[in-house]
Amino acid sequence: MSNYKPIGGKLLTKPFIVMMALAGIAGILLLQRFLFGLGAVTNLSDGYPWGLWIVYDVLTGTTIACGGYAMALLVYVLNKGKYHPLVRAALMTSMFGYTLAGISIFIDVGRYWQIYNILLPKYVNLNSIMFEVAFCVTTYILVLWMEFTPVFLEKWATPKAKAKMEKIIFIFIAFGVLLPTMHQSSLGTLMVIAGDKLAALWQTGWLPITFLLSALVIGFGMVIFESYYSSVAFKRPLETHLLSKMSKFIGGVLVLYIIFRYGDLIWRGALKDAFAGDVNGWMFIIETILFIIPLIILFKEKLRNNAQYLFWAGVSMVLAGAILRFNTYLVGFSPGPGWHYFPSVSEILITLGIISAEIMAYLVFVKKLPVLPVIEHN
Amino acid sequence: MNIDRKQFFKVLAAGTVATSGVSTLFARERKLLPKNAVGILYDATLCIGCKSCEVECKKVNGMSGVFDTKLEQSHNVSGIWDGGNDLDSKTLNKIKMYRNGTSSTKDKETNGYAFIKRACMHCIDPNCVSACPVTALTKDPITGIVQYDKGACIGCRYCQVACPFNIPKFEFDKALPEIVKCEMCKHQLDKGGIPGCCDVCPTGASLFGPVEKLMKEARRRIKAQPGTKYRYPVSSLESGETQTHTVQKYISYIYGEKETGGTQYLILSAVPYEKLGLLKLPEKSAASTSEKIQHTAYKGMIAPVVLLGGLLYAAHRSTKQDSTE
Ligand code: SF4
Ligand code: SF4
Ligand code: SF4
């Protein structure tokens, strides 16, 4: 069993204070949102009913949070125990990512005071992809906190309680893999019903598969990114050897993604739209390049074993998946001529505030709780 | 151990693939028109653009004008009908105009003009109903009217993303917002009346009736010889009231007959439908595709349960190893 411990250190650093300010500003703007309605702070319209909050905070946010999913899959299910040191940090980001996504949904939803309707049997609509997503995400947030309990117990409870929890934790781990598999794919299916309003470069029945695979890609990208970040920021040794071994597995997922995504585009004859020279075309090309970069790095052993390259592969993977989501939900989505959307300053500030809150929580947790692995000799 | 694992992977892979919905290639069966479905036939060649329907729509639905400013409301008089630029959260129907060149002749594509009335199409296979996570939008099993229940709605606006006609509108300007859409004046129908817009239409351009009969009426009009006289029913098929007008050269297609699985709001026109802002849409609804994907993946919940079983086994084995290590 790997050992973890809090890394300690001062909490109120300068960046931390800046983030507190950002979160504060977001708080004030949120007050405005709840008092005067969504229109008061957002640029949302009847044509573009979903904007930055849904696409970044919810979609991209939960996917970035898929580090926990990706690692749980690798460590527990594929039984690659040697990656264990990375699990807790990944799990924790998932927990925050999803919790904040949950909060973002609450903010975004117009009739938030009856949001619990989604869990009432009398209102269930099994045809609705949104119902499945909402139900899974809610359950997953609970599961993530349960998966994380050993960390709390390690700190505050008796060893006995911890041991008990560890006996049943496998149940939560299993759900922790099942639920994201379900909802990350459904987050793709969600747009199928938009029909022709979504450009052919993105509209396909394979959306669930490409979204699921790209969620894994982002998840692993995040694990790489985070482990580098924590090694630089907290002066910890790099886990390159672990990461580079893991990257073979990631490479496989990437290849699968590319086969589905581009195979489908060719099959439907939609690939030509990429060269139309319009915004859609260019955004598609950027998306594609971002998926290709990590593929090259991961398949060249020399590059893969180089910490810097691996880092950029991780960043590129995260960006690729994020752009895929922005493209599918905003860039490629057009309700018809006359409608436009670009997030308002307030919308952006609220998103920044939410990201700040997430990073602050991360810092508090790694500094105060046993999350990161104990540094071993080198 | 090794064999065990291989087997387990097979199960896992099967579960994963099924869970994420592989059979995406077919849509489910088309939905059928409810038995006593009611609808509206809008004949653009009869419409004179008077907007009486807009006024009455606001009146019977108790909605304020879009430009209802403080000044307009002074002395206790207020604007009652001013609509927005397009359908919006205060405007359930909207008469729009097509103009070309000199706009001299009605119902002509070049150098002509024509009107078009937009409102909810009351789809036979509505995307909005399929999309709504809390069943706030439902299709009445008898009349087929697509109606809204604010007590259920959580305001997620997925219906707006899903509707191919951009019909559901949301009150972005309110702290406690609702979705707003035409419900075919079901409160009027309950009282034995007919939709406000049809009730006041002076020419019969908006005509209420059972969808099947409206469809027959529409076909008859298309078949009628252009230039001849035709007795057009006014307000509703059953009103008994008619007016005689000259038949225009109709496009020989009823908009709404097939679009996105068919609609209960049908449109006739002499000007091509695209010119009136009516999109070409596939014959099967997007809902039929997305439901098919979903129900294939979750059929009897078998795939998720199998996957869960595999995962439980794997996670159990691996955590046990952890603690014995
Ligand atoms: S037109 Fe739109 S809102 Fe009306 S029934 Fe069809 S999908 Fe629903
Ligand atoms: S906004 Fe309301 S009516 Fe529309 S899909 Fe969401 S819950 Fe249903
Ligand atoms: S049926 Fe009623 S609500 Fe719908 S457009 Fe006509 S008047 Fe308005």
Short mmCIF file of N, CA, C and O in Angstrom, two decimals, chain A residues 1 34-39 44-46 49-50 75-79 84 108-111 113-115 117-118 123-132 170-171 173-175 177-178 182 185-186 189-190 192-197 205-206 208-209 212 335, chain B residues 5 8-9 12 19-20 22 24 127 129-135 150-158 160-163 166 169-170 172-178 282 286 290-291 293-295 298 304 307-308 311-312 314-319 321-322:
data_model
loop_
_atom_site.label_atom_id
_atom_site.label_comp_id
_atom_site.label_asym_id
_atom_site.label_seq_id
_atom_site.Cartn_x
_atom_site.Cartn_y
_atom_site.Cartn_z
N MET A 1 0.85 -1.20 0.00
CA MET A 1 0.00 0.00 0.00
C MET A 1 0.87 1.24 0.00
O MET A 1 1.79 1.36 0.78
N PHE A 34 -28.95 35.62 -9.57
CA PHE A 34 -30.11 35.06 -8.89
C PHE A 34 -31.20 36.12 -8.66
O PHE A 34 -32.38 35.81 -8.62
N LEU A 35 -30.80 37.37 -8.52
CA LEU A 35 -31.79 38.42 -8.30
C LEU A 35 -32.49 38.85 -9.58
O LEU A 35 -33.68 39.14 -9.59
N PHE A 36 -31.73 38.91 -10.68
CA PHE A 36 -32.30 39.51 -11.89
C PHE A 36 -32.42 38.55 -13.07
O PHE A 36 -32.80 38.94 -14.16
N GLY A 37 -32.03 37.32 -12.89
CA GLY A 37 -32.19 36.36 -13.98
C GLY A 37 -30.92 36.16 -14.78
O GLY A 37 -29.97 36.93 -14.69
N LEU A 38 -30.94 35.11 -15.58
CA LEU A 38 -29.75 34.75 -16.36
C LEU A 38 -29.36 35.83 -17.37
O LEU A 38 -28.19 36.05 -17.64
N GLY A 39 -30.37 36.50 -17.92
CA GLY A 39 -30.10 37.53 -18.92
C GLY A 39 -29.28 38.68 -18.37
O GLY A 39 -28.58 39.37 -19.11
N LEU A 44 -26.57 34.70 -23.08
CA LEU A 44 -27.37 33.60 -23.59
C LEU A 44 -28.63 34.12 -24.27
O LEU A 44 -29.11 35.20 -23.94
N SER A 45 -29.13 33.36 -25.23
CA SER A 45 -30.33 33.78 -25.93
C SER A 45 -31.16 32.54 -26.26
O SER A 45 -30.72 31.41 -26.03
N ASP A 46 -32.34 32.76 -26.83
CA ASP A 46 -33.17 31.62 -27.20
C ASP A 46 -32.51 30.78 -28.29
O ASP A 46 -32.81 29.62 -28.45
N PRO A 49 -29.06 28.76 -26.10
CA PRO A 49 -29.47 28.65 -24.70
C PRO A 49 -28.35 28.13 -23.79
O PRO A 49 -28.44 28.27 -22.58
N TRP A 50 -27.33 27.53 -24.39
CA TRP A 50 -26.21 27.06 -23.59
C TRP A 50 -24.95 27.82 -23.99
O TRP A 50 -24.69 28.02 -25.16
N VAL A 75 -5.64 1.61 -12.67
CA VAL A 75 -5.06 1.02 -11.47
C VAL A 75 -5.89 -0.15 -10.95
O VAL A 75 -5.38 -1.23 -10.70
N TYR A 76 -7.18 0.08 -10.81
CA TYR A 76 -7.98 -0.93 -10.14
C TYR A 76 -8.51 -1.97 -11.10
O TYR A 76 -8.57 -3.15 -10.81
N VAL A 77 -8.91 -1.51 -12.28
CA VAL A 77 -9.57 -2.45 -13.17
C VAL A 77 -8.55 -3.20 -14.01
O VAL A 77 -8.59 -4.41 -14.13
N LEU A 78 -7.62 -2.49 -14.58
CA LEU A 78 -6.61 -3.17 -15.37
C LEU A 78 -5.49 -3.66 -14.46
O LEU A 78 -4.50 -4.21 -14.91
N ASN A 79 -5.66 -3.40 -13.17
CA ASN A 79 -4.78 -3.97 -12.16
C ASN A 79 -3.33 -3.58 -12.34
O ASN A 79 -2.42 -4.40 -12.19
N HIS A 84 -0.32 3.43 -8.61
CA HIS A 84 -1.09 3.83 -7.44
C HIS A 84 -0.74 5.20 -6.87
O HIS A 84 -1.63 5.95 -6.47
N ASP A 108 -26.68 27.54 -13.59
CA ASP A 108 -27.11 27.71 -14.97
C ASP A 108 -28.59 27.40 -15.19
O ASP A 108 -29.25 28.00 -16.03
N VAL A 109 -29.07 26.46 -14.42
CA VAL A 109 -30.45 26.01 -14.61
C VAL A 109 -31.41 27.13 -14.20
O VAL A 109 -31.22 27.77 -13.18
N GLY A 110 -32.43 27.38 -15.03
CA GLY A 110 -33.29 28.53 -14.78
C GLY A 110 -34.17 28.37 -13.56
O GLY A 110 -34.33 29.27 -12.76
N ARG A 111 -34.72 27.18 -13.38
CA ARG A 111 -35.66 26.96 -12.28
C ARG A 111 -35.00 26.07 -11.24
O ARG A 111 -35.46 24.98 -10.91
N TRP A 113 -34.79 26.20 -8.11
CA TRP A 113 -35.46 25.86 -6.84
C TRP A 113 -36.22 24.54 -6.91
O TRP A 113 -36.59 23.99 -5.89
N GLN A 114 -36.44 24.05 -8.11
CA GLN A 114 -37.07 22.72 -8.18
C GLN A 114 -36.17 21.75 -8.94
O GLN A 114 -36.65 20.83 -9.59
N ILE A 115 -34.86 21.97 -8.84
CA ILE A 115 -33.92 21.12 -9.58
C ILE A 115 -34.03 19.66 -9.12
O ILE A 115 -33.74 18.74 -9.87
N ASN A 117 -36.48 17.95 -8.96
CA ASN A 117 -37.45 17.23 -9.79
C ASN A 117 -36.79 16.14 -10.61
O ASN A 117 -37.40 15.14 -10.96
N ILE A 118 -35.52 16.39 -10.93
CA ILE A 118 -34.81 15.45 -11.79
C ILE A 118 -34.65 14.09 -11.10
O ILE A 118 -34.46 13.07 -11.75
N TYR A 123 -41.42 12.32 -12.36
CA TYR A 123 -41.05 13.16 -13.50
C TYR A 123 -40.05 12.50 -14.45
O TYR A 123 -39.62 13.10 -15.42
N VAL A 124 -39.66 11.27 -14.14
CA VAL A 124 -38.61 10.63 -14.94
C VAL A 124 -38.99 10.55 -16.42
O VAL A 124 -40.11 10.20 -16.77
N ASN A 125 -38.03 10.87 -17.27
CA ASN A 125 -38.22 10.66 -18.71
C ASN A 125 -37.03 9.84 -19.22
O ASN A 125 -35.96 10.37 -19.45
N LEU A 126 -37.26 8.55 -19.40
CA LEU A 126 -36.16 7.67 -19.79
C LEU A 126 -35.67 7.91 -21.21
O LEU A 126 -34.62 7.44 -21.60
N ASN A 127 -36.45 8.65 -21.99
CA ASN A 127 -35.99 8.97 -23.34
C ASN A 127 -34.98 10.09 -23.34
O ASN A 127 -34.31 10.34 -24.33
N SER A 128 -34.93 10.83 -22.23
CA SER A 128 -34.13 12.03 -22.20
C SER A 128 -32.67 11.72 -21.86
O SER A 128 -32.37 11.18 -20.81
N ILE A 129 -31.78 12.11 -22.76
CA ILE A 129 -30.36 11.92 -22.50
C ILE A 129 -29.97 12.80 -21.30
O ILE A 129 -29.13 12.44 -20.48
N MET A 130 -30.62 13.97 -21.24
CA MET A 130 -30.31 14.88 -20.14
C MET A 130 -30.63 14.25 -18.79
O MET A 130 -29.92 14.46 -17.81
N PHE A 131 -31.71 13.47 -18.75
CA PHE A 131 -32.04 12.81 -17.50
C PHE A 131 -30.92 11.86 -17.09
O PHE A 131 -30.48 11.85 -15.95
N GLU A 132 -30.46 11.08 -18.04
CA GLU A 132 -29.40 10.12 -17.72
C GLU A 132 -28.14 10.83 -17.23
O GLU A 132 -27.54 10.44 -16.23
N PHE A 170 -14.20 -1.02 -2.72
CA PHE A 170 -14.21 -1.50 -4.11
C PHE A 170 -15.56 -1.27 -4.78
O PHE A 170 -15.64 -1.07 -5.99
N ILE A 171 -16.62 -1.24 -3.97
CA ILE A 171 -17.95 -0.97 -4.54
C ILE A 171 -17.98 0.42 -5.16
O ILE A 171 -18.45 0.62 -6.28
N ILE A 173 -15.39 2.15 -6.05
CA ILE A 173 -14.48 2.22 -7.19
C ILE A 173 -15.16 1.71 -8.46
O ILE A 173 -15.07 2.32 -9.52
N ALA A 174 -15.88 0.60 -8.31
CA ALA A 174 -16.56 0.04 -9.48
C ALA A 174 -17.57 1.03 -10.04
O ALA A 174 -17.61 1.29 -11.24
N PHE A 175 -18.39 1.61 -9.15
CA PHE A 175 -19.33 2.62 -9.62
C PHE A 175 -18.59 3.83 -10.18
O PHE A 175 -19.06 4.48 -11.10
N VAL A 177 -16.12 3.84 -11.95
CA VAL A 177 -15.75 3.64 -13.34
C VAL A 177 -17.00 3.53 -14.21
O VAL A 177 -17.07 4.07 -15.30
N LEU A 178 -18.02 2.88 -13.69
CA LEU A 178 -19.24 2.69 -14.47
C LEU A 178 -19.92 4.01 -14.81
O LEU A 178 -20.28 4.28 -15.96
N MET A 182 -20.85 5.83 -18.42
CA MET A 182 -22.20 6.12 -18.87
C MET A 182 -22.38 7.59 -19.23
O MET A 182 -22.81 7.92 -20.32
N SER A 185 -20.12 9.33 -22.13
CA SER A 185 -20.59 9.02 -23.48
C SER A 185 -21.91 9.75 -23.74
O SER A 185 -22.12 10.31 -24.81
N SER A 186 -22.76 9.79 -22.72
CA SER A 186 -24.05 10.47 -22.93
C SER A 186 -23.88 11.97 -23.15
O SER A 186 -24.71 12.60 -23.79
N THR A 189 -23.93 11.99 -26.68
CA THR A 189 -25.27 11.69 -27.22
C THR A 189 -26.20 12.90 -27.10
O THR A 189 -27.09 13.09 -27.91
N LEU A 190 -25.98 13.68 -26.06
CA LEU A 190 -26.81 14.86 -25.78
C LEU A 190 -27.03 15.72 -27.02
O LEU A 190 -28.10 16.28 -27.21
N VAL A 192 -26.99 14.76 -30.19
CA VAL A 192 -27.57 14.09 -31.36
C VAL A 192 -28.92 14.71 -31.70
O VAL A 192 -29.26 14.94 -32.85
N ILE A 193 -29.68 15.05 -30.67
CA ILE A 193 -31.03 15.56 -30.88
C ILE A 193 -31.04 16.95 -31.48
O ILE A 193 -32.05 17.43 -31.97
N ALA A 194 -29.89 17.63 -31.46
CA ALA A 194 -29.82 18.96 -32.09
C ALA A 194 -29.89 18.84 -33.61
O ALA A 194 -30.06 19.84 -34.30
N GLY A 195 -29.78 17.63 -34.12
CA GLY A 195 -29.95 17.41 -35.56
C GLY A 195 -29.07 18.31 -36.41
O GLY A 195 -27.89 18.49 -36.12
N ASP A 196 -29.69 18.89 -37.42
CA ASP A 196 -28.93 19.70 -38.37
C ASP A 196 -28.43 21.01 -37.79
O ASP A 196 -27.70 21.75 -38.45
N LYS A 197 -28.87 21.34 -36.58
CA LYS A 197 -28.36 22.57 -35.99
C LYS A 197 -26.87 22.43 -35.66
O LYS A 197 -26.17 23.41 -35.48
N GLY A 205 -23.95 9.91 -35.08
CA GLY A 205 -24.41 8.95 -34.09
C GLY A 205 -23.27 8.37 -33.25
O GLY A 205 -23.52 7.71 -32.24
N TRP A 206 -22.05 8.64 -33.65
CA TRP A 206 -20.91 8.11 -32.89
C TRP A 206 -20.46 9.05 -31.79
O TRP A 206 -19.46 8.78 -31.11
N PRO A 208 -21.40 9.48 -28.80
CA PRO A 208 -21.12 8.88 -27.49
C PRO A 208 -19.74 8.22 -27.42
O PRO A 208 -19.05 8.32 -26.41
N ILE A 209 -19.34 7.56 -28.49
CA ILE A 209 -18.05 6.87 -28.47
C ILE A 209 -16.90 7.87 -28.47
O ILE A 209 -15.96 7.76 -27.68
N LEU A 212 -16.65 9.57 -25.11
CA LEU A 212 -16.12 8.70 -24.07
C LEU A 212 -14.60 8.56 -24.21
O LEU A 212 -13.85 8.74 -23.25
N PRO A 335 -28.19 27.80 -34.53
CA PRO A 335 -29.65 27.71 -34.54
C PRO A 335 -30.24 28.39 -35.77
O PRO A 335 -31.45 28.36 -35.96
N ARG B 5 -8.25 -13.28 -16.31
CA ARG B 5 -8.21 -11.88 -16.66
C ARG B 5 -8.62 -11.64 -18.09
O ARG B 5 -9.30 -10.67 -18.40
N PHE B 8 -12.25 -11.83 -18.30
CA PHE B 8 -12.82 -10.66 -17.68
C PHE B 8 -12.78 -9.46 -18.63
O PHE B 8 -13.71 -8.68 -18.75
N PHE B 9 -11.68 -9.35 -19.35
CA PHE B 9 -11.54 -8.24 -20.28
C PHE B 9 -12.56 -8.29 -21.39
O PHE B 9 -13.07 -7.28 -21.83
N LEU B 12 -15.68 -7.07 -20.04
CA LEU B 12 -15.56 -5.64 -19.81
C LEU B 12 -15.69 -4.89 -21.13
O LEU B 12 -16.42 -3.91 -21.24
N THR B 19 -22.48 -0.24 -23.58
CA THR B 19 -22.91 0.86 -22.74
C THR B 19 -22.81 2.18 -23.48
O THR B 19 -23.63 3.05 -23.33
N SER B 20 -21.78 2.33 -24.27
CA SER B 20 -21.64 3.62 -24.93
C SER B 20 -22.39 3.65 -26.26
O SER B 20 -22.26 4.58 -27.02
N VAL B 22 -23.31 1.37 -29.41
CA VAL B 22 -22.67 1.20 -30.69
C VAL B 22 -23.67 1.27 -31.83
O VAL B 22 -23.43 1.83 -32.88
N THR B 24 -25.67 2.82 -33.67
CA THR B 24 -26.13 4.19 -33.86
C THR B 24 -26.68 4.39 -35.25
O THR B 24 -26.96 5.48 -35.66
N ASN B 127 -39.03 16.56 -30.72
CA ASN B 127 -37.72 16.50 -30.08
C ASN B 127 -37.77 17.05 -28.66
O ASN B 127 -37.11 16.55 -27.75
N VAL B 129 -40.09 17.02 -26.43
CA VAL B 129 -40.66 16.09 -25.45
C VAL B 129 -39.65 14.99 -25.13
O VAL B 129 -39.47 14.60 -23.98
N SER B 130 -38.96 14.52 -26.16
CA SER B 130 -37.95 13.49 -25.94
C SER B 130 -36.81 14.03 -25.09
O SER B 130 -36.25 13.32 -24.26
N ALA B 131 -36.49 15.30 -25.28
CA ALA B 131 -35.32 15.87 -24.61
C ALA B 131 -35.56 16.19 -23.14
O ALA B 131 -34.68 16.00 -22.31
N CYS B 132 -36.75 16.64 -22.82
CA CYS B 132 -36.97 17.17 -21.47
C CYS B 132 -36.71 16.11 -20.39
O CYS B 132 -37.35 15.07 -20.36
N PRO B 133 -35.78 16.39 -19.47
CA PRO B 133 -35.41 15.40 -18.47
C PRO B 133 -36.46 15.17 -17.40
O PRO B 133 -36.40 14.17 -16.68
N VAL B 134 -37.41 16.09 -17.26
CA VAL B 134 -38.37 15.97 -16.17
C VAL B 134 -39.82 15.90 -16.67
O VAL B 134 -40.75 16.17 -15.91
N THR B 135 -39.99 15.53 -17.93
CA THR B 135 -41.32 15.40 -18.50
C THR B 135 -42.17 16.66 -18.34
O THR B 135 -43.37 16.60 -18.15
N LYS B 150 -44.97 23.91 -15.87
CA LYS B 150 -43.89 24.64 -15.22
C LYS B 150 -43.55 24.04 -13.85
O LYS B 150 -42.46 24.23 -13.34
N GLY B 151 -44.49 23.31 -13.28
CA GLY B 151 -44.22 22.67 -12.00
C GLY B 151 -43.12 21.62 -12.09
O GLY B 151 -42.48 21.30 -11.10
N ALA B 152 -42.92 21.10 -13.29
CA ALA B 152 -41.88 20.08 -13.45
C ALA B 152 -40.58 20.69 -13.95
O ALA B 152 -39.49 20.24 -13.58
N CYS B 153 -40.68 21.70 -14.78
CA CYS B 153 -39.51 22.25 -15.50
C CYS B 153 -38.41 22.74 -14.56
O CYS B 153 -38.67 23.43 -13.59
N ILE B 154 -37.18 22.36 -14.88
CA ILE B 154 -36.04 22.85 -14.10
C ILE B 154 -35.29 23.96 -14.83
O ILE B 154 -34.30 24.49 -14.33
N GLY B 155 -35.73 24.27 -16.03
CA GLY B 155 -35.10 25.39 -16.75
C GLY B 155 -33.75 25.06 -17.37
O GLY B 155 -32.91 25.94 -17.53
N CYS B 156 -33.55 23.80 -17.74
CA CYS B 156 -32.25 23.41 -18.30
C CYS B 156 -32.08 23.86 -19.75
O CYS B 156 -30.99 23.91 -20.27
N ARG B 157 -33.16 24.15 -20.41
CA ARG B 157 -33.17 24.67 -21.78
C ARG B 157 -32.70 23.66 -22.83
O ARG B 157 -32.32 24.02 -23.94
N TYR B 158 -32.75 22.40 -22.47
CA TYR B 158 -32.39 21.37 -23.45
C TYR B 158 -33.43 21.33 -24.57
O TYR B 158 -33.13 21.04 -25.71
N GLN B 160 -34.79 23.77 -25.93
CA GLN B 160 -34.44 24.79 -26.91
C GLN B 160 -33.36 24.29 -27.86
O GLN B 160 -33.37 24.60 -29.05
N VAL B 161 -32.41 23.54 -27.29
CA VAL B 161 -31.36 22.97 -28.13
C VAL B 161 -31.97 21.95 -29.09
O VAL B 161 -31.58 21.85 -30.24
N ALA B 162 -32.97 21.22 -28.59
CA ALA B 162 -33.50 20.09 -29.35
C ALA B 162 -34.48 20.48 -30.44
O ALA B 162 -34.54 19.83 -31.48
N CYS B 163 -35.28 21.51 -30.23
CA CYS B 163 -36.35 21.82 -31.18
C CYS B 163 -35.78 22.29 -32.52
O CYS B 163 -35.04 23.27 -32.57
N ASN B 166 -36.68 26.00 -33.29
CA ASN B 166 -36.35 27.03 -32.28
C ASN B 166 -37.60 27.60 -31.62
O ASN B 166 -37.73 28.82 -31.47
N LYS B 169 -39.23 29.16 -25.90
CA LYS B 169 -38.51 30.37 -25.52
C LYS B 169 -38.38 30.41 -24.01
O LYS B 169 -39.21 29.86 -23.30
N PHE B 170 -37.35 31.09 -23.55
CA PHE B 170 -37.04 31.09 -22.14
C PHE B 170 -36.99 32.52 -21.63
O PHE B 170 -36.50 33.40 -22.32
N PHE B 172 -35.22 34.78 -20.11
CA PHE B 172 -33.88 35.12 -19.61
C PHE B 172 -33.90 36.39 -18.75
O PHE B 172 -33.00 36.63 -17.97
N ASP B 173 -34.96 37.19 -18.93
CA ASP B 173 -35.02 38.46 -18.22
C ASP B 173 -35.71 38.34 -16.86
O ASP B 173 -35.93 39.34 -16.19
N LYS B 174 -36.05 37.13 -16.44
CA LYS B 174 -36.75 37.01 -15.15
C LYS B 174 -35.95 36.22 -14.14
O LYS B 174 -35.21 35.30 -14.50
N ALA B 175 -36.12 36.56 -12.88
CA ALA B 175 -35.43 35.83 -11.82
C ALA B 175 -36.03 34.44 -11.65
O ALA B 175 -35.34 33.50 -11.30
N LEU B 176 -37.34 34.35 -11.87
CA LEU B 176 -38.01 33.06 -11.76
C LEU B 176 -38.62 32.70 -13.12
O LEU B 176 -39.82 32.85 -13.34
N PRO B 177 -37.78 32.28 -14.03
CA PRO B 177 -38.20 32.16 -15.44
C PRO B 177 -39.00 30.89 -15.74
O PRO B 177 -38.99 29.94 -14.97
N GLU B 178 -39.68 30.94 -16.88
CA GLU B 178 -40.40 29.77 -17.38
C GLU B 178 -40.07 29.58 -18.86
O GLU B 178 -39.57 30.49 -19.50
N PRO B 282 -35.06 16.53 -42.26
CA PRO B 282 -35.17 15.10 -42.54
C PRO B 282 -36.53 14.55 -42.12
O PRO B 282 -37.20 15.13 -41.27
N ALA B 286 -34.78 13.88 -35.05
CA ALA B 286 -33.50 13.61 -34.39
C ALA B 286 -33.75 12.83 -33.10
O ALA B 286 -32.91 12.05 -32.66
N SER B 290 -31.64 9.69 -31.37
CA SER B 290 -31.00 9.74 -30.06
C SER B 290 -31.63 8.74 -29.09
O SER B 290 -30.95 8.12 -28.28
N GLU B 291 -32.94 8.54 -29.22
CA GLU B 291 -33.59 7.54 -28.35
C GLU B 291 -33.11 6.13 -28.69
O GLU B 291 -32.93 5.30 -27.82
N ILE B 293 -30.18 5.27 -29.87
CA ILE B 293 -28.83 5.09 -29.31
C ILE B 293 -28.94 4.79 -27.83
O ILE B 293 -28.36 3.83 -27.32
N GLN B 294 -29.74 5.60 -27.15
CA GLN B 294 -29.88 5.46 -25.71
C GLN B 294 -30.45 4.10 -25.32
O GLN B 294 -29.95 3.42 -24.45
N HIS B 295 -31.51 3.70 -26.02
CA HIS B 295 -32.18 2.48 -25.61
C HIS B 295 -31.43 1.23 -26.04
O HIS B 295 -31.60 0.17 -25.46
N TYR B 298 -28.87 0.96 -23.22
CA TYR B 298 -29.38 0.65 -21.89
C TYR B 298 -30.51 -0.37 -21.92
O TYR B 298 -31.30 -0.46 -21.01
N PRO B 304 -25.07 -2.14 -18.69
CA PRO B 304 -24.50 -1.51 -17.50
C PRO B 304 -24.33 -2.49 -16.34
O PRO B 304 -23.33 -2.42 -15.62
N LEU B 307 -21.37 -4.70 -17.03
CA LEU B 307 -20.15 -3.91 -16.84
C LEU B 307 -19.89 -3.70 -15.36
O LEU B 307 -18.76 -3.86 -14.88
N LEU B 308 -20.94 -3.39 -14.63
CA LEU B 308 -20.76 -3.17 -13.19
C LEU B 308 -20.24 -4.43 -12.51
O LEU B 308 -19.34 -4.37 -11.67
N LEU B 311 -16.65 -4.78 -13.16
CA LEU B 311 -15.90 -3.77 -12.44
C LEU B 311 -15.80 -4.10 -10.95
O LEU B 311 -14.74 -3.94 -10.33
N LEU B 312 -16.91 -4.58 -10.39
CA LEU B 312 -16.91 -4.94 -8.97
C LEU B 312 -15.85 -6.00 -8.71
O LEU B 312 -15.05 -5.91 -7.79
N ALA B 314 -13.23 -6.76 -10.55
CA ALA B 314 -11.87 -6.27 -10.76
C ALA B 314 -11.40 -5.40 -9.61
O ALA B 314 -10.29 -5.55 -9.09
N ALA B 315 -12.27 -4.50 -9.20
CA ALA B 315 -11.88 -3.57 -8.15
C ALA B 315 -11.67 -4.31 -6.83
O ALA B 315 -10.75 -4.03 -6.07
N HIS B 316 -12.52 -5.31 -6.59
CA HIS B 316 -12.40 -6.08 -5.37
C HIS B 316 -11.05 -6.80 -5.32
O HIS B 316 -10.31 -6.72 -4.35
N ARG B 317 -10.74 -7.45 -6.43
CA ARG B 317 -9.49 -8.20 -6.50
C ARG B 317 -8.31 -7.26 -6.30
O ARG B 317 -7.38 -7.55 -5.57
N SER B 318 -8.39 -6.12 -6.94
CA SER B 318 -7.24 -5.24 -6.92
C SER B 318 -7.08 -4.54 -5.58
O SER B 318 -5.96 -4.31 -5.12
N THR B 319 -8.19 -4.22 -4.89
CA THR B 319 -8.02 -3.59 -3.58
C THR B 319 -7.56 -4.62 -2.55
O THR B 319 -6.85 -4.29 -1.62
N GLN B 321 -5.58 -7.10 -3.12
CA GLN B 321 -4.15 -7.19 -3.35
C GLN B 321 -3.42 -6.06 -2.63
O GLN B 321 -2.40 -6.26 -2.00
N ASP B 322 -4.01 -4.89 -2.76
CA ASP B 322 -3.43 -3.71 -2.13
C ASP B 322 -3.19 -3.92 -0.65
O ASP B 322 -2.12 -3.64 -0.14
#
